[in-house]
Amino acid sequence: MSRRLPLLLSAALGAAVLGAAPAAHADVTAAPAPAPATAAPGTQPYASYWYPNSILNWDPATDPDARFNRSRVPLQPRTSDPALKANPNARAGEGKVASLVSFGPTSNNPSQGSADPNYYAFGYWQYVDKLVFWGGSAGEGLILAPNPTVIDAAHRNGVKVYGTVFFPPAAYGGQLQWVRDFVQKSGTRYPVADKLTQAAQYYGFDGWFINQETGGGDSALAGEVRNLMQYTRAQSGTEFMWYDAMTESGSVNWQNALTPANDSFLQEGARRTSDSMFLNFNWSAGGLDSSRTLARGLGRGEYDLYSGIDTEANGYNTGVDWNALFPAGRPHTTSLGLYRPEWTWKSATDRADFYAKDARYWVGANSDPSNTTTSAGWKGLATYVAESSPITAKPFVTNFSTGQGDFWNTAGTRTATGGWNNLSLQDVPPTYRWLVSSTGSRLTPSVDFTDAYEGGSSLRLSGTLDAANTVRLYQSRLPVASDSKLSLVLKTPAAGATGLKAAISFTDAPNSFTTLDLGANSGTGWERHTLDLSAYSGRTIAQIGLRAEGSSPAYDIRIGQLAVYDGAVDAPGAPTGLTVLGASDVVAGSSQSLRLSWTAPTGGAAVHHYELYRLGADGTRTYLGATPSDAYFVNKLDRAGTEAGTTIDVEAVSTEYGRSTAASTTVSWTGTPPTGGNLALNRPATASGQCNANETAAKAVNGTVNGGNGDKWCTTGSAKWLEVDLGSAKPLTKFVVKHASAGGESASFNTRDFSIQVRNSTSDAWSTVATVTGNTAGTTTHPVTATARYVRLVVTKPTQTTDPAARVYEFEAWGA
């Protein structure tokens, strides 16, 4: 490999290429940040981070954010049948994959998702074995615990999750005293190690990635670091992955291999020091061969070694000696460590671009894991690693939720508008994305973000149907009982035959599908089709897919839910004790943020997650959020008019998607609501696209223009629109648009031609209330007399020149 960079330095240089500092990049001032302050009663909870000494003071009983950072999803077992691997070159049970990902900054990383749909909603868990929640910096904190959304999603897919312990080089703020603090002893105990174990056990993750790059140490300090890991492993099941940086002499000297200079950080005699080692990026074929030999000589396997590749700067354009790592026709040499695969998101211009890039990264240029043929050096991970599946027990239910969306549907009804991300709500993604076989035209499967049965997305199957199409979706190991059922919820453009069958195979003939007709839909709404599997009792389902048959030049069907379960759909018991832990004003008298908690039901079916709703005066429900946990943060609850109180419901949803009765509480309001203001401020916003990952619709309603060039909504798409949901119909008096020069950019980038539209419901047509041509100003004001819930800015000529990018720093809707 050509790069000769340690983990931190590669992160810093990669950030320069992407134009954004990574979470791991240290503050060069090296000024220790204070411990996070005690949170106000209803403020946003964040993921935990510490220094070695500050973690000693951490106690979940007194940390107000701790309850919101707990994962409730246990690590699921996985299956991987070599007979069902998509790619003939892939190997099962050999080299594993570890993924080092920065999902957000070290500080101010929301615990339970946010109202921004723009997020790294990773969906290729089937190729990953371990995920490292990458972060830490000299100026914020060195020890970073993963937030529960990532743990929940990873564990649901059978992937272990590690937090990060990061000691940067002195040039990036590192202090050797921090390493000494880390290994401090109290008698025979290592107090910091005890806290690492406590955090992992309380929050529900699996271990820690140790990245010690601070120079100046000696052999005694290096020995204490090893002793700490050995001590921790002896005291608990907490795992460690060690990064190839500090050597046994105490100096930092990247070996790019397992060598006698660093091997005791993996295994020291009969003592297991770490569970795995991440080898620095500049490995060679000879170095990997010798690493494998040495690992075996230590009584360890070569797949405990993860050879690193750095994709932060160039993603799938990174040069890799794949044949040294995964030689064709021979066993894998070591496992693989991916550094910063979220390049696919950070470099994307919009969500569609992210999904295309992510598919290219993981399954290759053809978006087909069975066919990764390409002239490019990067063929996709599916070329080398066979898929694994966590679908080993019933019930299995998927709504094809990716953990992000632009709205929320409950049983096919729109219960919230506005973008969101929350990986705790991500379903197990299809094992095969995508495998379609046909003797004629092949239909196109896709994740559809325009409609959903539950959540914010569904599976869409579209294209020309001129021959039977078989779509392999999931590998599984599901035993069929006498009362087992398979259920699908479908939506078609017109009433009539769906042309769709369920396709299942069994472990005794895993590549032979049995099809079951799903019949017709009676209308154009979501309809459930339930199939009896009793005829197959005693067999085990190995694959679940779909078969489309018939003839249609424009076949189009959405699958909103797929479920395999026994007996009737069971409901959980009702949660109890719904309590407001604290509330904080967003706008005094008008909106609040809330911390809520409840007690899990003691009976009924197992709970998959809880959903929270506000109850309107007319009995309608508006979705506020969901979590598998027993506590949730509502970032904004709006007062309806001058109501004295707002009722909030929480209901449990079972693993079979049965629903409990609701627990309720009332949030009281005091004071008089403001008579006027910017009603778009911090409201859910969506847009036609974005120029890059940090220039989202939310930036145009965040109330500020002075956050730099990234404090705006930007798009270069052919359609350019920005939409805001005000929550309910409001009387409007004016709109204010702050264009490029209001944010400090050139006046030549100010929007030239645009219009403003309004409507009261998503079924209404848009009504134009303002049209502007020839504008040159940085801020424009548009008086109106209108009442609307939804407001929209449509840009027709984005700049004074031929530059194609629309740049809007704020879109304000003023009224009562």
PDB file of C-alpha atoms in Angstrom, residues 7-13 15 20-33 51 102 105-107 134-142 164 166-175 178 211 213-214 312 339-340:
ATOM      1  CA  LEU A   7      -4.574   6.278  12.087  1.00  0.00           C
ATOM      2  CA  LEU A   8      -4.846   9.827  13.415  1.00  0.00           C
ATOM      3  CA  LEU A   9      -2.754  11.500  10.713  1.00  0.00           C
ATOM      4  CA  SER A  10      -4.672   9.749   7.941  1.00  0.00           C
ATOM      5  CA  ALA A  11      -7.857  11.035   9.530  1.00  0.00           C
ATOM      6  CA  ALA A  12      -6.540  14.588   9.524  1.00  0.00           C
ATOM      7  CA  LEU A  13      -5.417  14.490   5.904  1.00  0.00           C
ATOM      8  CA  ALA A  15     -10.572  15.568   6.481  1.00  0.00           C
ATOM      9  CA  ALA A  20     -14.583  18.767   7.235  1.00  0.00           C
ATOM     10  CA  ALA A  21     -12.730  17.839  10.401  1.00  0.00           C
ATOM     11  CA  PRO A  22     -13.326  14.249  11.531  1.00  0.00           C
ATOM     12  CA  ALA A  23     -14.470  13.435  15.028  1.00  0.00           C
ATOM     13  CA  ALA A  24     -11.073  11.956  15.820  1.00  0.00           C
ATOM     14  CA  HIS A  25      -9.055  15.025  14.849  1.00  0.00           C
ATOM     15  CA  ALA A  26      -7.538  16.416  18.017  1.00  0.00           C
ATOM     16  CA  ASP A  27      -7.724  20.000  19.178  1.00  0.00           C
ATOM     17  CA  VAL A  28      -4.111  21.123  18.881  1.00  0.00           C
ATOM     18  CA  THR A  29      -4.439  23.356  21.918  1.00  0.00           C
ATOM     19  CA  ALA A  30      -4.724  20.174  24.013  1.00  0.00           C
ATOM     20  CA  ALA A  31      -6.720  22.053  26.617  1.00  0.00           C
ATOM     21  CA  PRO A  32      -8.698  19.466  28.562  1.00  0.00           C
ATOM     22  CA  ALA A  33     -12.396  20.108  28.194  1.00  0.00           C
ATOM     23  CA  TYR A  51     -11.055  11.692  29.924  1.00  0.00           C
ATOM     24  CA  SER A 102     -17.585   8.341  12.764  1.00  0.00           C
ATOM     25  CA  PRO A 105     -18.829  14.529  16.578  1.00  0.00           C
ATOM     26  CA  THR A 106     -17.392  13.415  19.908  1.00  0.00           C
ATOM     27  CA  SER A 107     -19.457  16.022  21.754  1.00  0.00           C
ATOM     28  CA  TRP A 134     -14.903   6.084  16.075  1.00  0.00           C
ATOM     29  CA  GLY A 135     -14.160   9.394  17.773  1.00  0.00           C
ATOM     30  CA  GLY A 136     -12.393  11.128  20.619  1.00  0.00           C
ATOM     31  CA  SER A 137     -10.210  14.228  20.623  1.00  0.00           C
ATOM     32  CA  ALA A 138      -7.776  16.029  22.900  1.00  0.00           C
ATOM     33  CA  GLY A 139     -10.127  18.993  23.210  1.00  0.00           C
ATOM     34  CA  GLU A 140     -13.349  17.093  23.957  1.00  0.00           C
ATOM     35  CA  GLY A 141     -12.649  13.696  25.474  1.00  0.00           C
ATOM     36  CA  LEU A 142     -10.538  10.619  24.825  1.00  0.00           C
ATOM     37  CA  THR A 164     -13.098   4.165  21.311  1.00  0.00           C
ATOM     38  CA  PHE A 166      -8.002   7.511  21.797  1.00  0.00           C
ATOM     39  CA  PHE A 167      -4.611   8.922  22.822  1.00  0.00           C
ATOM     40  CA  PRO A 168      -3.449  11.301  20.052  1.00  0.00           C
ATOM     41  CA  PRO A 169       0.137  12.210  19.151  1.00  0.00           C
ATOM     42  CA  ALA A 170       1.548  15.256  20.927  1.00  0.00           C
ATOM     43  CA  ALA A 171       1.294  17.227  17.682  1.00  0.00           C
ATOM     44  CA  TYR A 172      -2.475  16.808  17.897  1.00  0.00           C
ATOM     45  CA  GLY A 173      -2.788  17.602  21.592  1.00  0.00           C
ATOM     46  CA  GLY A 174      -1.795  14.267  23.103  1.00  0.00           C
ATOM     47  CA  GLN A 175      -0.377  14.205  26.628  1.00  0.00           C
ATOM     48  CA  TRP A 178      -3.384  10.825  29.973  1.00  0.00           C
ATOM     49  CA  ASN A 211      -5.725   3.679  19.846  1.00  0.00           C
ATOM     50  CA  GLU A 213      -0.536   7.093  19.534  1.00  0.00           C
ATOM     51  CA  THR A 214       1.011   9.354  22.199  1.00  0.00           C
ATOM     52  CA  GLU A 312     -11.836   8.288   4.399  1.00  0.00           C
ATOM     53  CA  TYR A 339     -11.341   2.967   8.190  1.00  0.00           C
ATOM     54  CA  ARG A 340     -14.121   5.506   7.642  1.00  0.00           C
TER      55      ARG A 340
END
